[in-house]
mmCIF file with all atom_site columns, C-alpha atoms (C1' of nucleotides) in Angstrom:
data_model
loop_
_atom_site.group_PDB
_atom_site.id
_atom_site.type_symbol
_atom_site.label_atom_id
_atom_site.label_alt_id
_atom_site.label_comp_id
_atom_site.label_asym_id
_atom_site.label_entity_id
_atom_site.label_seq_id
_atom_site.pdbx_PDB_ins_code
_atom_site.Cartn_x
_atom_site.Cartn_y
_atom_site.Cartn_z
_atom_site.occupancy
_atom_site.B_iso_or_equiv
_atom_site.pdbx_formal_charge
_atom_site.auth_seq_id
_atom_site.auth_comp_id
_atom_site.auth_asym_id
_atom_site.auth_atom_id
_atom_site.pdbx_PDB_model_num
ATOM 1   C CA    . MET A 1 1   ? 160.298 94.791  151.036 1.00 93.00 ? 1   MET A CA    1
ATOM 2   C CA    . ASN A 1 2   ? 158.070 93.668  148.199 1.00 96.00 ? 2   ASN A CA    1
ATOM 3   C CA    . TYR A 1 3   ? 158.865 91.657  145.125 1.00 97.00 ? 3   TYR A CA    1
ATOM 4   C CA    . TRP A 1 4   ? 157.573 92.193  141.612 1.00 98.00 ? 4   TRP A CA    1
ATOM 5   C CA    . LEU A 1 5   ? 157.863 91.013  138.058 1.00 97.00 ? 5   LEU A CA    1
ATOM 6   C CA    . VAL A 1 6   ? 157.782 93.122  134.942 1.00 97.00 ? 6   VAL A CA    1
ATOM 7   C CA    . LYS A 1 7   ? 157.567 91.930  131.383 1.00 97.00 ? 7   LYS A CA    1
ATOM 8   C CA    . SER A 1 8   ? 159.229 93.310  128.357 1.00 96.00 ? 8   SER A CA    1
ATOM 9   C CA    . GLU A 1 9   ? 159.628 92.091  124.843 1.00 94.00 ? 9   GLU A CA    1
ATOM 10  C CA    . PRO A 1 10  ? 163.390 91.888  124.383 1.00 94.00 ? 10  PRO A CA    1
ATOM 11  C CA    . ASP A 1 11  ? 162.967 93.197  120.840 1.00 92.00 ? 11  ASP A CA    1
ATOM 12  C CA    . SER A 1 12  ? 161.792 96.512  122.215 1.00 92.00 ? 12  SER A CA    1
ATOM 13  C CA    . TYR A 1 13  ? 163.705 96.716  125.502 1.00 95.00 ? 13  TYR A CA    1
ATOM 14  C CA    . SER A 1 14  ? 165.755 93.856  126.859 1.00 96.00 ? 14  SER A CA    1
ATOM 15  C CA    . TRP A 1 15  ? 167.591 93.235  130.108 1.00 97.00 ? 15  TRP A CA    1
ATOM 16  C CA    . ASP A 1 16  ? 170.842 94.033  128.319 1.00 96.00 ? 16  ASP A CA    1
ATOM 17  C CA    . ASP A 1 17  ? 169.413 97.393  127.305 1.00 96.00 ? 17  ASP A CA    1
ATOM 18  C CA    . LEU A 1 18  ? 168.585 98.137  130.919 1.00 97.00 ? 18  LEU A CA    1
ATOM 19  C CA    . PHE A 1 19  ? 172.032 97.050  132.000 1.00 97.00 ? 19  PHE A CA    1
ATOM 20  C CA    . LYS A 1 20  ? 173.631 99.269  129.400 1.00 97.00 ? 20  LYS A CA    1
ATOM 21  C CA    . ASP A 1 21  ? 171.422 102.254 130.226 1.00 97.00 ? 21  ASP A CA    1
ATOM 22  C CA    . LYS A 1 22  ? 172.025 101.885 133.993 1.00 97.00 ? 22  LYS A CA    1
ATOM 23  C CA    . SER A 1 23  ? 168.449 103.014 134.616 1.00 97.00 ? 23  SER A CA    1
ATOM 24  C CA    . THR A 1 24  ? 165.175 103.325 132.778 1.00 97.00 ? 24  THR A CA    1
ATOM 25  C CA    . VAL A 1 25  ? 161.762 104.887 133.181 1.00 96.00 ? 25  VAL A CA    1
ATOM 26  C CA    . TRP A 1 26  ? 159.175 102.116 133.202 1.00 96.00 ? 26  TRP A CA    1
ATOM 27  C CA    . SER A 1 27  ? 156.420 103.957 131.387 1.00 94.00 ? 27  SER A CA    1
ATOM 28  C CA    . GLY A 1 28  ? 153.661 103.155 128.961 1.00 92.00 ? 28  GLY A CA    1
ATOM 29  C CA    . VAL A 1 29  ? 151.632 100.913 131.254 1.00 94.00 ? 29  VAL A CA    1
ATOM 30  C CA    . ARG A 1 30  ? 147.963 101.329 130.278 1.00 92.00 ? 30  ARG A CA    1
ATOM 31  C CA    . ASN A 1 31  ? 146.323 98.688  132.362 1.00 93.00 ? 31  ASN A CA    1
ATOM 32  C CA    . TYR A 1 32  ? 144.750 99.466  135.714 1.00 92.00 ? 32  TYR A CA    1
ATOM 33  C CA    . THR A 1 33  ? 145.859 96.330  137.519 1.00 93.00 ? 33  THR A CA    1
ATOM 34  C CA    . ALA A 1 34  ? 149.417 96.821  136.349 1.00 95.00 ? 34  ALA A CA    1
ATOM 35  C CA    . ARG A 1 35  ? 149.223 100.526 137.163 1.00 95.00 ? 35  ARG A CA    1
ATOM 36  C CA    . ASN A 1 36  ? 148.056 99.765  140.684 1.00 94.00 ? 36  ASN A CA    1
ATOM 37  C CA    . ASN A 1 37  ? 151.058 97.525  141.169 1.00 96.00 ? 37  ASN A CA    1
ATOM 38  C CA    . LEU A 1 38  ? 153.374 100.268 139.932 1.00 96.00 ? 38  LEU A CA    1
ATOM 39  C CA    . LYS A 1 39  ? 151.908 102.593 142.547 1.00 96.00 ? 39  LYS A CA    1
ATOM 40  C CA    . LEU A 1 40  ? 152.648 100.088 145.289 1.00 96.00 ? 40  LEU A CA    1
ATOM 41  C CA    . MET A 1 41  ? 156.327 99.785  144.427 1.00 97.00 ? 41  MET A CA    1
ATOM 42  C CA    . LYS A 1 42  ? 158.716 101.142 146.997 1.00 98.00 ? 42  LYS A CA    1
ATOM 43  C CA    . LYS A 1 43  ? 162.277 102.248 146.524 1.00 98.00 ? 43  LYS A CA    1
ATOM 44  C CA    . GLY A 1 44  ? 164.549 99.251  146.939 1.00 98.00 ? 44  GLY A CA    1
ATOM 45  C CA    . ASP A 1 45  ? 161.922 96.669  145.987 1.00 98.00 ? 45  ASP A CA    1
ATOM 46  C CA    . LEU A 1 46  ? 163.291 93.935  143.763 1.00 98.00 ? 46  LEU A CA    1
ATOM 47  C CA    . VAL A 1 47  ? 161.787 93.248  140.377 1.00 98.00 ? 47  VAL A CA    1
ATOM 48  C CA    . PHE A 1 48  ? 162.183 90.155  138.233 1.00 98.00 ? 48  PHE A CA    1
ATOM 49  C CA    . TYR A 1 49  ? 162.792 91.054  134.618 1.00 97.00 ? 49  TYR A CA    1
ATOM 50  C CA    . TYR A 1 50  ? 160.889 88.734  132.298 1.00 97.00 ? 50  TYR A CA    1
ATOM 51  C CA    . HIS A 1 51  ? 161.345 88.498  128.552 1.00 97.00 ? 51  HIS A CA    1
ATOM 52  C CA    . SER A 1 52  ? 158.018 87.817  126.879 1.00 95.00 ? 52  SER A CA    1
ATOM 53  C CA    . ASN A 1 53  ? 157.591 86.296  123.411 1.00 93.00 ? 53  ASN A CA    1
ATOM 54  C CA    . ASP A 1 54  ? 161.273 85.861  122.751 1.00 93.00 ? 54  ASP A CA    1
ATOM 55  C CA    . GLY A 1 55  ? 162.938 83.906  125.513 1.00 94.00 ? 55  GLY A CA    1
ATOM 56  C CA    . LYS A 1 56  ? 159.988 83.562  127.840 1.00 96.00 ? 56  LYS A CA    1
ATOM 57  C CA    . ASP A 1 57  ? 162.291 83.604  130.803 1.00 96.00 ? 57  ASP A CA    1
ATOM 58  C CA    . ILE A 1 58  ? 163.294 85.647  133.804 1.00 97.00 ? 58  ILE A CA    1
ATOM 59  C CA    . VAL A 1 59  ? 166.777 86.896  133.079 1.00 97.00 ? 59  VAL A CA    1
ATOM 60  C CA    . GLY A 1 60  ? 167.599 89.395  135.760 1.00 97.00 ? 60  GLY A CA    1
ATOM 61  C CA    . ILE A 1 61  ? 166.595 91.349  138.817 1.00 98.00 ? 61  ILE A CA    1
ATOM 62  C CA    . ALA A 1 62  ? 166.003 95.065  138.683 1.00 98.00 ? 62  ALA A CA    1
ATOM 63  C CA    . GLU A 1 63  ? 165.460 97.410  141.583 1.00 98.00 ? 63  GLU A CA    1
ATOM 64  C CA    . VAL A 1 64  ? 163.015 100.263 142.077 1.00 98.00 ? 64  VAL A CA    1
ATOM 65  C CA    . SER A 1 65  ? 165.032 103.468 142.176 1.00 98.00 ? 65  SER A CA    1
ATOM 66  C CA    . LYS A 1 66  ? 162.150 105.953 141.968 1.00 98.00 ? 66  LYS A CA    1
ATOM 67  C CA    . GLU A 1 67  ? 158.617 105.389 143.183 1.00 97.00 ? 67  GLU A CA    1
ATOM 68  C CA    . ALA A 1 68  ? 155.555 106.129 141.057 1.00 96.00 ? 68  ALA A CA    1
ATOM 69  C CA    . PHE A 1 69  ? 155.359 109.498 139.311 1.00 95.00 ? 69  PHE A CA    1
ATOM 70  C CA    . PRO A 1 70  ? 153.174 110.712 136.431 1.00 94.00 ? 70  PRO A CA    1
ATOM 71  C CA    . ASP A 1 71  ? 153.954 108.846 133.231 1.00 93.00 ? 71  ASP A CA    1
ATOM 72  C CA    . PRO A 1 72  ? 155.955 111.321 131.112 1.00 92.00 ? 72  PRO A CA    1
ATOM 73  C CA    . THR A 1 73  ? 154.794 109.673 127.881 1.00 89.00 ? 73  THR A CA    1
ATOM 74  C CA    . ILE A 1 74  ? 151.151 110.707 128.226 1.00 87.00 ? 74  ILE A CA    1
ATOM 75  C CA    . LYS A 1 75  ? 149.198 113.779 129.273 1.00 84.00 ? 75  LYS A CA    1
ATOM 76  C CA    . ASP A 1 76  ? 146.805 111.893 131.496 1.00 85.00 ? 76  ASP A CA    1
ATOM 77  C CA    . GLU A 1 77  ? 147.209 111.845 135.233 1.00 85.00 ? 77  GLU A CA    1
ATOM 78  C CA    . ARG A 1 78  ? 145.770 108.377 135.584 1.00 88.00 ? 78  ARG A CA    1
ATOM 79  C CA    . TRP A 1 79  ? 148.960 106.704 134.438 1.00 92.00 ? 79  TRP A CA    1
ATOM 80  C CA    . VAL A 1 80  ? 152.223 106.435 136.312 1.00 94.00 ? 80  VAL A CA    1
ATOM 81  C CA    . ALA A 1 81  ? 155.759 105.237 135.765 1.00 96.00 ? 81  ALA A CA    1
ATOM 82  C CA    . VAL A 1 82  ? 158.595 104.146 138.034 1.00 97.00 ? 82  VAL A CA    1
ATOM 83  C CA    . GLU A 1 83  ? 162.324 104.186 137.522 1.00 97.00 ? 83  GLU A CA    1
ATOM 84  C CA    . LEU A 1 84  ? 164.239 100.923 137.519 1.00 98.00 ? 84  LEU A CA    1
ATOM 85  C CA    . ILE A 1 85  ? 167.927 100.178 137.747 1.00 98.00 ? 85  ILE A CA    1
ATOM 86  C CA    . PRO A 1 86  ? 169.591 96.813  137.082 1.00 98.00 ? 86  PRO A CA    1
ATOM 87  C CA    . ASN A 1 87  ? 170.557 94.899  140.207 1.00 98.00 ? 87  ASN A CA    1
ATOM 88  C CA    . VAL A 1 88  ? 171.860 91.514  139.138 1.00 98.00 ? 88  VAL A CA    1
ATOM 89  C CA    . LYS A 1 89  ? 171.742 89.274  136.114 1.00 97.00 ? 89  LYS A CA    1
ATOM 90  C CA    . LEU A 1 90  ? 170.611 85.758  136.963 1.00 98.00 ? 90  LEU A CA    1
ATOM 91  C CA    . LYS A 1 91  ? 173.335 83.136  136.696 1.00 97.00 ? 91  LYS A CA    1
ATOM 92  C CA    . LYS A 1 92  ? 170.792 80.882  135.027 1.00 97.00 ? 92  LYS A CA    1
ATOM 93  C CA    . SER A 1 93  ? 167.638 82.310  133.507 1.00 97.00 ? 93  SER A CA    1
ATOM 94  C CA    . VAL A 1 94  ? 164.414 80.748  134.713 1.00 97.00 ? 94  VAL A CA    1
ATOM 95  C CA    . SER A 1 95  ? 162.004 79.905  131.907 1.00 97.00 ? 95  SER A CA    1
ATOM 96  C CA    . LEU A 1 96  ? 158.253 79.929  131.896 1.00 96.00 ? 96  LEU A CA    1
ATOM 97  C CA    . GLU A 1 97  ? 158.497 76.186  131.376 1.00 95.00 ? 97  GLU A CA    1
ATOM 98  C CA    . ASP A 1 98  ? 160.591 75.814  134.539 1.00 96.00 ? 98  ASP A CA    1
ATOM 99  C CA    . ILE A 1 99  ? 158.023 77.810  136.453 1.00 96.00 ? 99  ILE A CA    1
ATOM 100 C CA    . LYS A 1 100 ? 155.062 75.881  135.078 1.00 95.00 ? 100 LYS A CA    1
ATOM 101 C CA    . SER A 1 101 ? 156.647 72.557  135.904 1.00 94.00 ? 101 SER A CA    1
ATOM 102 C CA    . ASN A 1 102 ? 157.528 73.561  139.470 1.00 94.00 ? 102 ASN A CA    1
ATOM 103 C CA    . LYS A 1 103 ? 154.672 72.705  141.784 1.00 91.00 ? 103 LYS A CA    1
ATOM 104 C CA    . HIS A 1 104 ? 155.626 75.398  144.285 1.00 93.00 ? 104 HIS A CA    1
ATOM 105 C CA    . LEU A 1 105 ? 155.152 78.041  141.627 1.00 94.00 ? 105 LEU A CA    1
ATOM 106 C CA    . SER A 1 106 ? 151.784 76.961  140.253 1.00 90.00 ? 106 SER A CA    1
ATOM 107 C CA    . GLU A 1 107 ? 150.008 79.887  141.890 1.00 91.00 ? 107 GLU A CA    1
ATOM 108 C CA    . MET A 1 108 ? 152.224 82.535  140.328 1.00 94.00 ? 108 MET A CA    1
ATOM 109 C CA    . GLU A 1 109 ? 150.459 85.297  138.450 1.00 94.00 ? 109 GLU A CA    1
ATOM 110 C CA    . LEU A 1 110 ? 152.842 84.661  135.589 1.00 94.00 ? 110 LEU A CA    1
ATOM 111 C CA    . VAL A 1 111 ? 151.040 81.354  135.117 1.00 92.00 ? 111 VAL A CA    1
ATOM 112 C CA    . LYS A 1 112 ? 147.548 82.408  136.119 1.00 90.00 ? 112 LYS A CA    1
ATOM 113 C CA    . LEU A 1 113 ? 147.343 85.952  134.740 1.00 92.00 ? 113 LEU A CA    1
ATOM 114 C CA    . SER A 1 114 ? 149.636 85.576  131.818 1.00 91.00 ? 114 SER A CA    1
ATOM 115 C CA    . ARG A 1 115 ? 148.753 88.915  130.262 1.00 92.00 ? 115 ARG A CA    1
ATOM 116 C CA    . LEU A 1 116 ? 149.434 91.128  133.262 1.00 95.00 ? 116 LEU A CA    1
ATOM 117 C CA    . SER A 1 117 ? 152.602 93.093  132.591 1.00 95.00 ? 117 SER A CA    1
ATOM 118 C CA    . VAL A 1 118 ? 153.395 94.208  136.147 1.00 96.00 ? 118 VAL A CA    1
ATOM 119 C CA    . GLN A 1 119 ? 152.871 91.516  138.733 1.00 96.00 ? 119 GLN A CA    1
ATOM 120 C CA    . LYS A 1 120 ? 153.369 90.986  142.419 1.00 96.00 ? 120 LYS A CA    1
ATOM 121 C CA    . VAL A 1 121 ? 155.613 88.097  143.448 1.00 97.00 ? 121 VAL A CA    1
ATOM 122 C CA    . SER A 1 122 ? 155.336 86.521  146.882 1.00 96.00 ? 122 SER A CA    1
ATOM 123 C CA    . GLU A 1 123 ? 158.446 86.251  149.014 1.00 96.00 ? 123 GLU A CA    1
ATOM 124 C CA    . GLY A 1 124 ? 158.308 82.458  148.821 1.00 96.00 ? 124 GLY A CA    1
ATOM 125 C CA    . ASP A 1 125 ? 158.065 82.468  145.035 1.00 96.00 ? 125 ASP A CA    1
ATOM 126 C CA    . PHE A 1 126 ? 160.863 85.011  144.838 1.00 97.00 ? 126 PHE A CA    1
ATOM 127 C CA    . LYS A 1 127 ? 163.158 82.782  146.854 1.00 97.00 ? 127 LYS A CA    1
ATOM 128 C CA    . THR A 1 128 ? 162.211 79.672  144.914 1.00 97.00 ? 128 THR A CA    1
ATOM 129 C CA    . ILE A 1 129 ? 163.024 81.342  141.610 1.00 97.00 ? 129 ILE A CA    1
ATOM 130 C CA    . LEU A 1 130 ? 166.231 82.770  142.996 1.00 97.00 ? 130 LEU A CA    1
ATOM 131 C CA    . MET A 1 131 ? 167.230 79.246  143.965 1.00 97.00 ? 131 MET A CA    1
ATOM 132 C CA    . LEU A 1 132 ? 166.378 77.880  140.519 1.00 97.00 ? 132 LEU A CA    1
ATOM 133 C CA    . SER A 1 133 ? 168.584 80.565  139.017 1.00 97.00 ? 133 SER A CA    1
ATOM 134 C CA    . ASP A 1 134 ? 171.633 79.612  141.113 1.00 97.00 ? 134 ASP A CA    1
ATOM 135 C CA    . THR A 1 135 ? 171.961 83.259  141.992 1.00 96.00 ? 135 THR A CA    1
ATOM 136 C CA    . VAL A 1 136 ? 172.953 84.635  145.370 1.00 94.00 ? 136 VAL A CA    1
ATOM 137 C CA    . LEU A 1 137 ? 172.000 88.192  146.203 1.00 89.00 ? 137 LEU A CA    1
ATOM 138 C "C1'" . DG  B 2 1   ? 150.523 83.398  112.118 1.00 69.76 ? 1   DG  B "C1'" 1
ATOM 139 C "C1'" . DC  B 2 2   ? 146.862 81.795  115.012 1.00 69.76 ? 2   DC  B "C1'" 1
ATOM 140 C "C1'" . DC  B 2 3   ? 143.976 82.210  118.687 1.00 69.76 ? 3   DC  B "C1'" 1
ATOM 141 C "C1'" . DA  B 2 4   ? 142.537 82.194  123.665 1.00 69.76 ? 4   DA  B "C1'" 1
ATOM 142 C "C1'" . DA  B 2 5   ? 142.074 85.219  127.342 1.00 69.76 ? 5   DA  B "C1'" 1
ATOM 143 C "C1'" . DC  B 2 6   ? 141.042 89.356  128.785 1.00 69.76 ? 6   DC  B "C1'" 1
ATOM 144 C "C1'" . DG  B 2 7   ? 140.497 94.517  129.004 1.00 69.76 ? 7   DG  B "C1'" 1
ATOM 145 C "C1'" . DT  B 2 8   ? 138.285 98.530  127.045 1.00 69.76 ? 8   DT  B "C1'" 1
ATOM 146 C "C1'" . DT  B 2 9   ? 134.968 101.119 124.489 1.00 69.76 ? 9   DT  B "C1'" 1
ATOM 147 C "C1'" . DG  B 2 10  ? 130.669 102.743 123.191 1.00 69.76 ? 10  DG  B "C1'" 1
ATOM 148 C "C1'" . DG  B 2 11  ? 125.775 102.127 121.781 1.00 69.76 ? 11  DG  B "C1'" 1
ATOM 149 C "C1'" . DC  B 2 12  ? 121.574 101.216 123.759 1.00 69.76 ? 12  DC  B "C1'" 1
ATOM 150 C "C1'" . DG  C 2 1   ? 124.580 99.086  133.664 1.00 69.76 ? 1   DG  C "C1'" 1
ATOM 151 C "C1'" . DC  C 2 2   ? 124.690 95.546  130.094 1.00 69.76 ? 2   DC  C "C1'" 1
ATOM 152 C "C1'" . DC  C 2 3   ? 126.951 93.516  126.451 1.00 69.76 ? 3   DC  C "C1'" 1
ATOM 153 C "C1'" . DA  C 2 4   ? 128.703 93.209  121.660 1.00 69.76 ? 4   DA  C "C1'" 1
ATOM 154 C "C1'" . DA  C 2 5   ? 132.521 94.586  119.155 1.00 69.76 ? 5   DA  C "C1'" 1
ATOM 155 C "C1'" . DC  C 2 6   ? 136.989 95.363  119.041 1.00 69.76 ? 6   DC  C "C1'" 1
ATOM 156 C "C1'" . DG  C 2 7   ? 142.000 95.633  120.309 1.00 69.76 ? 7   DG  C "C1'" 1
ATOM 157 C "C1'" . DT  C 2 8   ? 146.002 93.753  122.650 1.00 69.76 ? 8   DT  C "C1'" 1
ATOM 158 C "C1'" . DT  C 2 9   ? 148.960 90.479  124.827 1.00 69.76 ? 9   DT  C "C1'" 1
ATOM 159 C "C1'" . DG  C 2 10  ? 151.582 86.606  124.720 1.00 69.76 ? 10  DG  C "C1'" 1
ATOM 160 C "C1'" . DG  C 2 11  ? 152.000 81.482  124.464 1.00 69.76 ? 11  DG  C "C1'" 1
ATOM 161 C "C1'" . DC  C 2 12  ? 152.113 78.065  121.112 1.00 69.76 ? 12  DC  C "C1'" 1
#
DNA sequence: GCCAACGTTGGC
DNA sequence: GCCAACGTTGGC
């Protein structure tokens, strides 16, 4: 089982939208590093859902329901998409500030590679954030 | 709204 | 293959 983090601007597609839709195709990624992460996602992997710009916090956990397939929004085989479904909304959202001020999380890509939109999360970091969110899976 | 960080593009 | 120019992301 691997853990990930995806970013979305809540103005364009928020956690609540995902929850309402029951599933969504995570398409439109046009960055090779992010694309490579998408390709590594396995069904059942858990994915932190981060709101960039507005909120700047992790609000929920999604789950990979379909592994990488050609991105339906572009006619170019280089790009892929996955399908995500909502798993659980965090009891308490975990803000970027919380993460930055937690010494255990200082190595997170969210802090170090702030522009990467699909990131890998280590198991330790996943558990730490889960704890900060008061959420039990 | 600004700007730093970074990725991509294209001329040479 | 280098690098300048440009575009985008996202925190502040």
